[in-house]
Amino acid sequence: MAAPRLVVSRIHPRPVMRWSHCFVPTLKEVPADAEIVSHQLLLRAGLVRKLAGGLYTFLPLGVRVLRKVEAIVREEMNRAGALEVLMPALQPPEIWQASGRYETARDVLFKLKDSAGREWVLSPTAEEVITTIAAAELNSYRQLPVNFYQIGIKFRDEIRPRFGLMRAKEFYMKDAYSFDATDEGAMASYRKMYDAYNRIFARCGIQAFPVEADTGVIGGNYSHEFMVPAVTGENDVVYCETGGYAANIEKATSRGSVVPTPKGRTGEAPESFATPGVVTIEALTAAPYSVPAHAQIKTLVYVADSKTILILLRGDDQLNEAKLMARTGAVQVRAATADECQAALGARPGSLGAVARVPATIKVYADEQLRGAQGMTTGANEDGFHLRHVEIERDIRVDQWADFRTVKAGEADVATGEPLKIRRAIEVGHVFKLGTKYSEKLNATFLAENGQRHPCVMGCYGIGVTRTVQAIIEQCHDKDGIIWPTSVAPFEVCLTPLNVAEGAPTRVLAESIYAELTAAGIEVILDDRDERPGVKFKDSELVGFPLRLNLGEKSLAKGEVELKPRGQVVQMIPVAEASARIIAWVQAERARIRQSAGVA
RNA sequence: CGGGACGUAGCUCAGCCUGGUAGAGCACUUGGUUUGGGACCAAGACGUCGCAGGUUCGAAUCCUGUCGUCCCGACCA
């Protein structure tokens, strides 16, 4: 018997990307798990699959998109002068204790133990690690400024993962950290990142606009979030169309309520009146009391870092907890329980007030909207009774006035006086000026020109790469599927011969056009599946390739092929021009996007 | 952490109320017919009905617990 002949296949340097070999498990039906359209399309287009709540596997096409976004981020970070590093995701808890975030971030921090019983944390960000590096390695002002970044997997113990990649337990993120010798230097570093972020999102083909943001538990004093407008977003953005003001609702301010606060002096003393069963602002506005909400004082009992405090707001205003934390410096705040209210003021929620029986140990905060308020009605600190004729500055001990209220749509912009609008948005990026919070705690100091030792002035800058992928889908889709911007599409062109038989003219032509496009640097997928045309058309539109070329025998007989930009009408073009037209189309799209980002 | 809903084939779901040993469509395999917008015919394969207890002669179905998934809430006194 003859020995079997060993056939060694030649490895092609760049094998033809055929749909049949690409693993694109598209779904006709909407997965039951997915609520929002971008999440549905991620699954339906075969980009990701769920492993468990908040944990996703990226499939080949999904990885291609992720890598494209990542490449844009990396290019622009490099352009901005940042230096790429790679830090461990597994980190010792000691540095988290040193920064204080072992406590303040404990709700989102994954912890685990190794076989020796030693504890570790999984990194949600890396301020502690990079500051440790800075403490050891940055010794002189001559080494500053410097900006380190990394791109990798981060972990957050989300209490409620949702919306696919939007809020996940594990996600892909770019995080950067700048170190400067001076405050002005830090502002310049911040500005560089701010500009880079604008370029990054423009190059991803989405509209993301910067808004003023609260800094939250991470600390610092100057911050912007980059927001993608979307009804499915988890943030409310307040903005003024004419003046350009835009802020996260946690931070936003206005000239105040459109309904003026009552200030007519009555001269009458506070008077108790019976309000049996009335425990809401709403109930007191009804007959027989008929006290409008804006003439009521809402008294909130809060526990801020285990201290009981009172916050007074106008009855029609909402407390903004982010502002409460910012104004009081508290790290954790929560509403007091009914029992705690009883203990503090002697009454149940619904009858609380600050006029009487407020122990001196309880600090009283009041919202600016209440300044000068007279003729107000508030709880009497006696169940079933309220007080009328209250003048806040005469009758209530206010320890601190500040802005604690949540801005409402229609209120006047501070700068222009124009009415503010509110819309939902997805946060895809965040830039902070951190100051010296971490450098002081972790001893990242340098020797200045004058020989003095100073803590580095830091900034930190994040982009949710996986979340950005989903935000792109949320903004770029129609009823048929995704419409990828060319810059992030898994492939730029989908070649679709309708007859794929070996030697069929459509197949032969598709292969030769594939070679020409690939040689010109275009990213092409060849749909070689022996499927009916409808299946191939639906799939390519679901996945969302920016440009498709249909090669059918009927039009080919007339010397034509069909150019189908995603979301636009078909154009018939001569066969001989096909490759050149496609190359021109793709290059024009690439250039258009780069120009819009100002990096042409 | 509180509330709600749901866990049945790879996917979307029916069956559960009224207990009697599991179904449809899509997808998959084989053969045939089709071939420009998610084809048709025939045959086939695919299930510890989330898991664990309990009730019962008998449980996908009723009860208890548990795990998982999704949604709402965790400011509105």
XYZ file of C-alpha atoms (C1' of nucleotides) in Angstrom:
677
model
C 0.000 0.000 0.000
C 1.330 3.376 -0.964
C 2.197 5.711 1.836
C -0.354 8.523 2.176
C 0.905 11.678 0.603
C 1.377 14.446 3.077
C -0.279 17.559 1.739
C 1.081 20.734 3.254
C -1.240 23.622 2.585
C 0.357 26.966 1.927
C -0.460 29.471 4.568
C -1.849 32.485 2.797
C -0.485 35.670 4.367
C -3.955 37.162 4.439
C -6.633 34.541 3.961
C -9.834 35.587 2.258
C -12.355 36.616 4.880
C -15.350 34.464 4.034
C -18.626 34.790 5.878
C -18.902 31.008 6.076
C -15.687 30.868 8.131
C -16.307 33.925 10.214
C -18.793 32.693 12.848
C -21.587 35.245 12.665
C -24.476 33.715 14.606
C -27.260 36.147 13.743
C -30.670 35.854 15.348
C -33.978 36.451 13.638
C -35.870 36.814 16.873
C -35.328 39.298 19.653
C -33.693 37.635 22.664
C -35.971 37.721 25.696
C -33.181 39.040 27.921
C -32.602 42.229 25.977
C -34.678 45.293 26.674
C -33.043 48.140 24.786
C -32.387 48.182 21.055
C -28.597 48.364 21.216
C -28.498 45.333 23.500
C -30.855 43.446 21.191
C -28.742 44.293 18.157
C -25.489 43.290 19.875
C -27.002 39.842 20.328
C -28.919 39.623 17.068
C -25.943 40.690 14.942
C -23.831 37.979 16.551
C -21.376 40.389 18.194
C -21.641 39.136 21.777
C -23.188 36.392 23.879
C -24.052 36.539 27.554
C -22.271 34.264 29.991
C -24.049 35.552 33.113
C -25.612 38.788 34.268
C -23.202 41.599 33.398
C -20.664 39.257 31.761
C -20.343 38.926 27.974
C -18.217 37.024 25.498
C -17.199 39.032 22.445
C -17.545 36.951 19.288
C -15.290 37.527 16.242
C -17.253 40.418 14.730
C -17.721 42.028 18.135
C -14.012 41.811 18.800
C -13.266 43.523 15.492
C -15.447 46.467 16.497
C -13.983 46.583 19.990
C -10.444 46.584 18.581
C -11.290 49.415 16.197
C -12.629 51.603 18.971
C -9.641 50.638 21.082
C -7.254 51.549 18.255
C -8.860 54.983 17.890
C -8.570 55.550 21.632
C -4.929 54.440 21.639
C -4.023 56.614 18.649
C -5.541 59.717 20.168
C -4.056 59.076 23.591
C -0.648 58.718 21.974
C -1.276 61.865 19.933
C -2.034 63.673 23.189
C 1.306 62.570 24.571
C 0.063 59.934 27.005
C 2.212 56.840 27.609
C 0.739 53.370 27.549
C 1.317 51.082 30.527
C -0.373 47.929 31.752
C -1.253 47.523 35.418
C -2.443 44.441 37.316
C -6.175 43.955 37.647
C -5.530 42.027 40.857
C -4.378 44.455 43.500
C -3.399 44.364 47.168
C -6.035 45.874 49.467
C -3.389 47.844 51.378
C -3.080 50.551 48.731
C -6.868 50.865 48.701
C -6.863 51.267 52.451
C -4.159 53.901 52.121
C -6.205 55.967 49.703
C -9.340 55.515 51.772
C -11.231 53.991 48.901
C -11.266 50.532 50.492
C -14.095 52.042 52.534
C -15.582 54.687 50.251
C -15.701 52.422 47.196
C -16.483 49.219 49.070
C -19.851 48.788 47.382
C -18.274 48.383 43.949
C -15.062 46.632 44.952
C -14.756 42.924 44.196
C -12.712 41.143 46.853
C -11.308 37.649 46.863
C -8.845 35.485 48.747
C -6.026 33.360 47.442
C -5.327 29.852 48.705
C -3.136 31.252 51.469
C -6.021 33.330 52.748
C -4.519 36.601 51.587
C -7.078 39.131 50.381
C -7.007 40.849 46.979
C -9.233 43.292 45.182
C -10.168 43.391 41.509
C -9.466 46.797 40.086
C -12.357 49.081 39.091
C -9.764 51.792 38.311
C -6.079 52.186 39.049
C -5.403 55.475 40.831
C -3.753 53.616 43.705
C -1.417 51.560 41.527
C -0.323 54.377 39.270
C 0.178 56.675 42.240
C 2.340 53.996 43.846
C 4.441 53.994 40.687
C 4.583 57.762 40.775
C 5.619 57.750 44.429
C 8.518 55.439 43.671
C 9.631 56.757 40.314
C 8.704 60.423 39.969
C 11.139 62.384 42.064
C 11.828 65.594 40.198
C 9.852 68.345 38.526
C 12.020 67.555 35.497
C 10.052 64.313 35.050
C 6.750 66.181 34.910
C 4.265 66.444 33.402
C 3.561 62.836 32.537
C 0.367 61.000 31.637
C 0.097 57.195 31.864
C -2.763 55.228 30.384
C -3.819 51.649 29.954
C -6.597 49.811 28.157
C -7.973 46.704 29.766
C -10.609 44.885 31.756
C -12.047 46.520 34.847
C -14.358 45.124 37.487
C -17.255 46.675 39.345
C -19.531 44.847 41.728
C -22.631 46.462 40.226
C -25.673 46.028 42.416
C -27.706 45.775 39.282
C -26.018 45.023 35.970
C -28.282 45.918 33.069
C -28.660 46.836 29.431
C -25.995 44.477 28.151
C -22.599 46.160 28.026
C -23.925 49.430 29.458
C -23.683 48.457 33.085
C -21.619 45.323 33.445
C -19.666 43.638 36.225
C -16.647 43.395 33.934
C -15.923 45.849 31.161
C -13.212 47.102 28.861
C -11.950 50.558 29.757
C -9.243 53.053 28.959
C -7.980 54.797 32.065
C -5.361 57.543 32.130
C -3.630 59.390 34.947
C -1.737 62.650 34.639
C 0.882 64.016 37.020
C 1.814 67.677 37.047
C 3.994 69.953 39.115
C 1.492 72.769 39.273
C -2.200 73.437 39.217
C -1.884 75.277 35.909
C 0.004 72.320 34.499
C -2.756 70.000 35.645
C -5.320 72.165 33.889
C -3.292 71.946 30.690
C -3.103 68.157 31.015
C -6.855 68.100 31.603
C -7.447 70.212 28.533
C -5.352 67.848 26.412
C -7.486 64.910 27.478
C -10.686 66.886 26.984
C -9.635 67.679 23.423
C -8.510 64.085 22.807
C -11.895 62.815 23.984
C -13.705 65.064 21.536
C -11.540 63.648 18.751
C -12.023 60.049 19.904
C -15.816 60.144 19.900
C -15.958 62.049 16.631
C -13.717 59.414 15.073
C -16.042 56.717 16.415
C -18.752 58.390 14.389
C -20.945 59.438 17.309
C -22.048 62.691 18.821
C -20.779 62.822 22.376
C -20.761 66.162 24.105
C -18.982 67.226 27.264
C -21.075 68.260 30.251
C -20.077 69.558 33.664
C -20.138 66.707 36.136
C -20.164 65.893 39.798
C -16.964 64.207 40.934
C -18.594 61.737 43.312
C -16.634 59.419 45.532
C -13.525 59.544 43.364
C -12.833 63.044 44.627
C -11.423 66.089 42.933
C -12.852 69.430 42.025
C -13.244 69.779 38.266
C -14.833 67.297 35.953
C -16.602 66.724 32.666
C -18.540 63.744 31.423
C -18.844 62.901 27.729
C -22.431 62.089 26.956
C -24.136 60.367 24.035
C -27.758 61.497 23.810
C -30.043 58.468 24.004
C -33.436 57.868 25.546
C -32.073 54.684 27.076
C -29.281 56.527 28.875
C -28.959 56.385 32.633
C -28.082 60.045 33.112
C -30.067 63.250 32.844
C -28.283 66.135 31.192
C -29.396 69.742 31.675
C -28.505 72.022 28.797
C -29.115 75.433 27.271
C -29.327 75.435 23.495
C -28.321 79.052 22.975
C -25.712 79.478 25.694
C -23.969 76.142 25.406
C -24.355 75.334 29.079
C -24.539 71.588 29.705
C -24.286 69.737 32.994
C -25.173 66.442 34.565
C -28.335 66.921 36.604
C -26.335 65.972 39.695
C -24.317 69.130 39.180
C -26.615 71.441 37.210
C -27.726 74.823 38.523
C -30.234 77.390 37.318
C -31.567 80.786 38.319
C -34.117 78.917 40.400
C -37.686 77.831 40.219
C -39.952 79.535 37.695
C -42.529 79.892 40.481
C -41.383 82.585 42.933
C -41.043 81.788 46.616
C -43.692 83.551 48.787
C -42.192 86.558 50.530
C -45.218 88.593 51.595
C -44.756 89.561 55.236
C -47.763 88.763 57.360
C -46.123 89.474 60.688
C -48.096 86.675 62.223
C -46.468 84.126 64.480
C -46.299 80.459 63.486
C -49.648 78.869 64.148
C -50.338 75.170 64.532
C -53.309 73.671 62.791
C -54.659 70.157 62.652
C -53.944 68.122 59.513
C -55.060 64.611 60.404
C -53.762 61.987 58.027
C -51.804 64.471 55.906
C -48.310 63.084 55.375
C -47.394 64.329 51.904
C -46.783 67.676 50.249
C -49.417 66.673 47.732
C -52.119 66.083 50.358
C -51.585 69.529 51.866
C -52.134 71.162 48.473
C -55.651 69.714 48.390
C -58.773 71.141 50.012
C -59.496 72.059 52.711
C -55.868 73.155 53.288
C -55.061 74.297 49.754
C -51.429 75.177 50.475
C -49.525 75.214 47.174
C -46.375 73.085 47.187
C -44.129 76.102 46.607
C -45.475 77.646 49.854
C -44.469 74.618 51.870
C -41.155 73.779 53.479
C -40.127 70.181 52.972
C -38.104 68.872 55.902
C -35.857 65.907 55.118
C -34.036 63.962 57.794
C -30.843 62.424 56.507
C -28.011 60.400 57.892
C -24.736 61.704 56.464
C -21.732 59.595 57.465
C -23.699 58.483 60.552
C -24.598 62.052 61.585
C -28.253 63.042 61.564
C -28.930 66.258 59.640
C -31.925 68.208 58.363
C -32.309 69.509 54.838
C -35.005 72.082 54.092
C -36.343 72.455 50.573
C -39.289 74.151 49.021
C -42.197 71.738 48.815
C -42.086 71.508 45.035
C -38.327 70.904 44.915
C -36.436 67.623 44.909
C -33.318 66.944 46.924
C -30.206 66.316 44.847
C -28.172 63.793 46.815
C -25.015 64.413 44.814
C -25.201 68.066 45.816
C -25.877 67.079 49.417
C -22.716 64.980 49.419
C -20.730 67.729 47.735
C -21.915 70.498 50.117
C -21.570 68.492 53.330
C -18.479 66.554 52.355
C -20.226 63.376 53.395
C -19.142 60.155 51.725
C -22.384 58.288 52.321
C -25.850 59.744 52.751
C -29.219 58.110 53.145
C -32.709 59.114 54.159
C -33.424 58.490 57.827
C -35.903 55.775 58.699
C -39.256 56.672 60.235
C -37.963 55.557 63.626
C -34.855 57.716 63.293
C -37.072 60.699 62.414
C -39.170 60.006 65.504
C -36.066 59.860 67.655
C -34.601 63.047 66.200
C -37.642 65.308 66.028
C -40.405 63.516 67.916
C -42.642 63.039 64.907
C -43.099 60.678 61.986
C -42.265 61.547 58.364
C -45.055 63.689 56.976
C -45.285 65.934 60.027
C -41.640 66.986 60.267
C -40.516 70.562 60.593
C -37.533 72.588 61.747
C -39.322 75.338 63.707
C -39.434 73.612 67.040
C -37.758 70.819 68.964
C -34.667 70.617 66.795
C -31.787 69.485 69.010
C -28.690 71.659 68.737
C -26.674 68.600 67.729
C -28.622 68.335 64.476
C -27.224 70.588 61.789
C -29.837 72.313 59.628
C -29.152 72.878 55.930
C -31.501 74.957 53.809
C -31.776 75.354 50.070
C -31.145 78.825 48.643
C -34.564 78.780 47.071
C -35.996 79.270 50.578
C -34.026 82.438 51.373
C -36.386 85.130 52.597
C -39.378 82.822 52.443
C -42.350 84.026 54.454
C -45.859 82.796 54.981
C -44.689 79.233 54.589
C -46.318 76.066 55.879
C -44.360 73.171 57.319
C -44.696 70.184 59.619
C -45.156 70.938 63.333
C -43.069 68.013 64.582
C -46.265 66.669 66.029
C -48.077 63.950 64.134
C -51.233 65.332 62.527
C -50.275 69.003 62.800
C -48.643 71.604 60.562
C -47.519 75.195 61.164
C -48.515 78.162 59.035
C -47.151 81.750 58.880
C -43.576 80.469 59.064
C -40.797 82.928 58.167
C -37.729 80.865 57.628
C -35.131 83.384 58.728
C -37.150 84.410 61.796
C -38.412 81.008 62.891
C -35.809 78.454 61.878
C -32.180 78.038 62.870
C -30.439 77.502 59.552
C -26.798 76.528 59.983
C -25.887 76.557 56.324
C -27.478 77.777 53.103
C -26.584 76.133 49.827
C -27.950 74.781 46.575
C -29.410 71.354 47.295
C -32.236 71.205 44.774
C -32.555 69.380 41.487
C -32.926 71.632 38.462
C -36.167 71.299 36.512
C -36.684 71.739 32.781
C -37.800 75.242 31.845
C -35.825 77.046 34.538
C -33.572 79.888 33.411
C -29.945 79.251 32.499
C -27.666 81.142 34.891
C -25.681 82.685 32.040
C -28.279 83.422 29.368
C -31.612 83.337 31.143
C -32.893 81.043 28.421
C -35.019 78.067 29.473
C -33.047 74.902 30.239
C -33.857 71.559 28.701
C -33.260 68.066 30.045
C -32.521 64.905 28.132
C -31.277 61.400 28.787
C -27.755 60.407 27.827
C -25.195 57.625 28.061
C -21.932 58.477 29.791
C -19.077 57.171 27.647
C -16.172 59.157 29.070
C -15.214 61.109 32.140
C -12.343 63.481 32.844
C -11.411 64.604 36.383
C -8.968 67.051 37.773
C -8.077 65.148 40.923
C -5.707 67.542 42.627
C -3.476 66.071 45.321
C -5.919 63.747 47.065
C -4.181 60.537 46.003
C -0.661 61.886 45.711
C -0.810 63.093 49.327
C -2.232 59.876 50.713
C 0.140 57.657 48.739
C 3.086 59.998 49.082
C 3.633 60.775 45.400
C 5.806 63.830 45.831
C 8.514 65.442 43.767
C 11.272 67.929 44.353
C 10.493 71.307 42.802
C 12.962 73.718 41.236
C 13.241 75.599 44.500
C 14.183 72.430 46.360
C 10.833 72.031 48.077
C 8.882 68.785 48.085
C 5.322 68.908 46.723
C 2.642 66.346 46.005
C 1.970 65.803 42.300
C -1.195 67.416 40.969
C -3.165 64.621 39.389
C -5.910 64.111 36.867
C -7.680 60.937 35.818
C -9.503 60.170 32.615
C -11.695 57.208 31.700
C -13.410 55.920 28.591
C -15.734 52.937 28.701
C -14.682 51.162 25.522
C -17.309 48.417 25.640
C -19.968 50.918 26.611
C -18.912 53.127 23.714
C -19.446 50.205 21.330
C -23.000 49.867 22.573
C -23.574 53.634 22.528
C -22.554 53.663 18.856
C -25.202 51.030 18.135
C -27.750 52.939 20.196
C -27.130 55.999 18.039
C -26.529 54.271 14.678
C -29.303 51.842 13.758
C -32.614 51.530 11.972
C -35.407 48.966 11.882
C -33.216 46.540 9.898
C -30.185 46.588 12.169
C -26.952 48.393 12.911
C -25.517 51.115 10.630
C -21.831 51.156 11.518
C -19.793 54.296 11.008
C -17.046 53.204 8.603
C -14.371 53.886 11.224
C -15.603 51.177 13.592
C -17.407 48.719 11.302
C -16.291 45.094 11.649
C -15.727 45.208 7.875
C -16.084 48.208 5.620
C -17.505 46.331 2.660
C -19.616 43.191 2.271
C -19.317 41.513 -1.123
C -22.462 39.571 -1.891
C -22.405 37.263 -4.905
C -25.875 35.772 -5.282
C -24.646 32.641 -6.981
C -21.663 31.282 -5.080
C -21.083 28.099 -7.047
C -17.410 27.448 -7.888
C -16.761 29.039 -11.259
C -20.034 30.987 -11.385
C -19.414 34.414 -12.935
C -20.701 36.240 -9.849
C -18.370 34.242 -7.622
C -15.340 34.701 -9.844
C -15.985 38.421 -10.097
C -16.482 38.741 -6.328
C -13.149 37.028 -5.672
C -11.311 39.341 -8.032
C -12.947 42.474 -6.624
C -12.087 41.162 -3.151
C -8.440 40.999 -4.143
C -8.464 44.518 -5.588
C -10.167 46.050 -2.551
C -7.935 44.234 -0.109
C -4.859 45.372 -2.029
C -6.150 48.920 -1.641
C -6.366 48.496 2.127
C -10.123 48.109 2.352
C -11.546 45.664 4.891
C -13.840 43.274 3.088
C -15.945 40.275 3.983
C -17.109 37.962 1.211
C -20.526 36.439 1.800
C -19.846 33.064 0.225
C -22.823 31.331 1.834
C -25.111 29.349 -0.439
C -28.167 31.114 0.918
C -31.118 32.748 -0.759
C -30.507 36.438 -1.530
C -33.064 37.591 1.035
C -31.194 35.852 3.837
C -27.890 37.417 2.828
C -29.374 40.882 2.435
C -31.138 40.736 5.809
C -28.026 39.466 7.564
C -25.704 42.079 6.098
C -28.146 44.822 7.058
C -28.581 43.412 10.549
C -24.827 43.303 11.093
C -24.594 46.743 9.543
C -21.682 46.808 7.096
C -21.476 50.345 5.695
C -21.330 49.273 2.064
C -22.538 46.173 0.236
C -21.881 45.163 -3.351
C -24.521 42.832 -4.815
C -23.339 40.678 -7.682
C -26.319 39.124 -9.440
C -26.440 37.236 -12.704
C -29.216 39.335 -14.247
C -27.547 42.702 -13.764
C -24.162 41.190 -14.535
C -25.529 40.192 -17.959
C -26.043 43.895 -18.538
C -22.513 44.578 -17.329
C -23.670 46.049 -14.026
C -23.438 45.427 -10.301
C -25.305 47.024 -7.400
C -23.720 49.341 -4.857
C -25.796 49.481 -1.681
C -24.640 51.871 1.042
C -26.299 50.801 4.301
C -29.483 52.776 4.842
C -29.434 54.274 1.352
C -30.791 53.325 -2.059
C -29.094 50.957 -4.486
C -26.973 52.415 -7.293
C -26.317 50.429 -10.484
C -22.720 50.793 -11.619
C -20.689 49.316 -14.470
C -18.714 46.226 -13.499
C -15.484 47.762 -14.660
C -15.879 50.653 -12.229
C -16.900 48.605 -9.201
C -13.575 48.410 -7.386
C -12.649 52.015 -8.043
C -16.063 53.257 -6.931
C -15.932 51.254 -3.721
C -12.408 52.385 -2.928
C -13.412 55.982 -3.529
C -16.541 55.615 -1.398
C -14.699 54.086 1.552
C -11.849 56.570 1.380
C -14.294 59.465 1.259
C -16.116 58.095 4.338
C -12.873 57.650 6.212
C -11.814 61.176 5.335
C -15.177 62.651 6.255
C -15.051 61.116 9.724
C -11.438 62.135 10.308
C -12.173 65.670 9.196
C -15.123 65.890 11.556
C -12.702 64.944 14.326
C -10.145 67.472 13.139
C -7.439 64.868 12.550
C -7.439 64.875 8.756
C -31.270 45.489 49.659
C -37.077 46.075 48.676
C -41.020 45.060 44.980
C -42.702 42.556 40.463
C -42.321 39.077 36.472
C -40.141 34.929 34.347
C -37.043 30.026 34.219
C -40.139 24.096 29.362
C -35.410 21.894 22.774
C -29.880 26.197 20.423
C -33.723 30.747 19.927
C -38.947 32.748 20.534
C -42.869 30.652 23.108
C -47.501 27.331 24.252
C -48.879 23.671 27.946
C -49.605 24.986 34.360
C -55.561 27.697 36.323
C -58.562 22.231 36.289
C -52.081 16.772 38.240
C -52.227 11.359 34.151
C -45.503 10.985 32.070
C -44.091 17.275 26.781
C -45.642 20.575 22.115
C -45.380 24.614 18.003
C -42.516 28.017 14.985
C -37.522 29.215 13.840
C -32.624 26.999 13.800
C -30.089 21.969 13.035
C -29.345 16.844 9.962
C -30.680 13.994 5.319
C -33.113 13.847 0.511
C -35.816 16.495 -3.162
C -37.856 20.993 -5.350
C -36.594 26.120 -5.418
C -33.171 30.531 -6.210
C -33.104 38.932 -6.288
C -35.537 40.496 0.194
C -35.324 35.927 6.227
C -38.415 29.482 0.492
C -41.289 24.725 0.091
C -42.110 19.292 0.681
C -40.696 14.841 3.165
C -38.022 12.328 6.808
C -35.006 12.950 11.245
C -32.217 14.425 15.609
C -32.552 17.540 19.853
C -35.745 17.928 26.837
C -32.705 15.556 34.139
C -39.650 21.005 32.141
C -33.503 25.735 36.566
C -32.273 22.906 41.200
C -33.756 20.574 45.980
C -37.397 19.012 49.135
C -42.719 18.156 50.034
C -48.055 16.709 48.858
C -50.025 12.638 45.725
C -51.010 6.112 43.247
C -48.999 9.806 39.843
C -46.044 16.601 39.499
C -43.764 20.748 33.931
C -48.591 21.574 36.476
C -50.004 22.126 43.564
C -46.804 23.670 48.173
C -41.979 25.194 50.447
C -37.091 26.489 49.847
C -33.139 27.745 46.754
C -30.442 29.450 42.434
C -30.663 32.240 37.981
C -32.588 36.049 34.543
C -35.146 40.563 33.403
C -37.831 45.026 34.924
C -39.020 48.870 38.667
C -37.317 51.029 43.139
C -33.642 51.970 46.729
C -34.549 61.286 46.439
C -40.175 62.774 46.570
C -41.752 62.623 54.564
